[in-house]
GROMACS .gro file of C-alpha atoms in nm:
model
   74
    1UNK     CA    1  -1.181   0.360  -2.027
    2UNK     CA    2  -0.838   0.199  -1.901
    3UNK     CA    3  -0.734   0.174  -1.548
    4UNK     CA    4  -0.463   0.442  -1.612
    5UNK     CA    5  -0.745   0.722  -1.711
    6UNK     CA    6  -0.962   0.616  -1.420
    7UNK     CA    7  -0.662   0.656  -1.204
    8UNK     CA    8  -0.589   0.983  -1.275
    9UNK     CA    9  -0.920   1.075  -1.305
   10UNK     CA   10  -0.969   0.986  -0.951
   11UNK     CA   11  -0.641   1.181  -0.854
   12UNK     CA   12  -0.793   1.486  -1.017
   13UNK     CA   13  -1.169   1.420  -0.841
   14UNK     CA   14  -1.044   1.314  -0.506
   15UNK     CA   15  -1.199   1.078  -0.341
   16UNK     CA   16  -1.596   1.028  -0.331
   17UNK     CA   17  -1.686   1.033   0.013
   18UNK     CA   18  -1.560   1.228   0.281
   19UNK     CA   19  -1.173   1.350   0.297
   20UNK     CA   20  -1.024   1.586   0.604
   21UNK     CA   21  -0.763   1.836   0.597
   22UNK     CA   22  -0.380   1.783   0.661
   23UNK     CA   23  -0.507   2.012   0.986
   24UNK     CA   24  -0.779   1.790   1.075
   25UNK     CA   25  -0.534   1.452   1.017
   26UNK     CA   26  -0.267   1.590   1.229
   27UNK     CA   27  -0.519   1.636   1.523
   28UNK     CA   28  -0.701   1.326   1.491
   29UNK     CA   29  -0.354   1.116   1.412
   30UNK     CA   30  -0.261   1.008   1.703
   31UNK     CA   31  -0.622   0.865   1.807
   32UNK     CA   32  -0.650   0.746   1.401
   33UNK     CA   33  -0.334   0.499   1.497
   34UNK     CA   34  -0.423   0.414   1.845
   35UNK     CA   35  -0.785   0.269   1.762
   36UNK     CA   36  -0.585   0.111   1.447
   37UNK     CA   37  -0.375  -0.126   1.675
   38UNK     CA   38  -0.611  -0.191   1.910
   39UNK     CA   39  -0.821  -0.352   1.581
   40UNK     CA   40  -1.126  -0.090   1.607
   41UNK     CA   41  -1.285   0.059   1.325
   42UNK     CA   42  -1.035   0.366   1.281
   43UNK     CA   43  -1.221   0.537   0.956
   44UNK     CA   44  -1.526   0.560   1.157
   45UNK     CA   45  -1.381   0.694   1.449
   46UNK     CA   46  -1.270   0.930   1.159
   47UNK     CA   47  -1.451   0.977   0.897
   48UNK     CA   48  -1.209   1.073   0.585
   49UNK     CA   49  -0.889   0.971   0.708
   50UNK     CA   50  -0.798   0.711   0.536
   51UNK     CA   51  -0.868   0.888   0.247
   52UNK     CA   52  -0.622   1.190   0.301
   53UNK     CA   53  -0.355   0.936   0.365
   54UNK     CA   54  -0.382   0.782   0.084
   55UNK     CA   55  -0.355   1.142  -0.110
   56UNK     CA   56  -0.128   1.313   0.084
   57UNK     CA   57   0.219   1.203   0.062
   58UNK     CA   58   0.322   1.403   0.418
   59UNK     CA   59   0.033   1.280   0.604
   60UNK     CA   60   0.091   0.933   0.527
   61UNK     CA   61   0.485   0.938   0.639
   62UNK     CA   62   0.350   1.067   0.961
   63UNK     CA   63   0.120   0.814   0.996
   64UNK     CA   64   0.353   0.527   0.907
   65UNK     CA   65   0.602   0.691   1.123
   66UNK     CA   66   0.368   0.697   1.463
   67UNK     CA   67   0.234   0.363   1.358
   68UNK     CA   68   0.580   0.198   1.383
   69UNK     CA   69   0.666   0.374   1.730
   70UNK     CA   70   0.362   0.275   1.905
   71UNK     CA   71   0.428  -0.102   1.746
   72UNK     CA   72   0.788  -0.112   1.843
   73UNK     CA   73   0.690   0.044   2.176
   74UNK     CA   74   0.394  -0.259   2.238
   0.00000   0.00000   0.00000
């Protein structure tokens, strides 16, 4: 099978383990991207996160967006 089949393949699946809504990631986004610069273990703070990001194209402009605020703001 050729890495182009197994990537859409995966697009189609989703990912294996655990994914949250765009609900859940908007809740959870701000605390996702604190414990992110502060160097803690953000995708076990919450589970599934970093999974929706990478699938979901509005989720993960929000996320780069907040990132860069609370870097430019340290």
């Amino acid at each position: 099978m050729s890495d182009e089949t197994r990537n859409r393949l995966a697009g189609v699946l989703g990912p294996a383990g655990p994914e949250v809504t765009c609900e859940v990631c908007f809740d959870e986004l701000d605390h996702f991207v604190e414990l992110e610069l502060a160097g803690a273990d953000a995708e076990a703070a919450v589970p599934g996160m970093t999974a929706h990001l990478e699938g979901c194209p509005a989720c993960a402009e929000d996320h780069a967006a907040l990132r860069a605020l609370l870097e430019a703001g340290a």
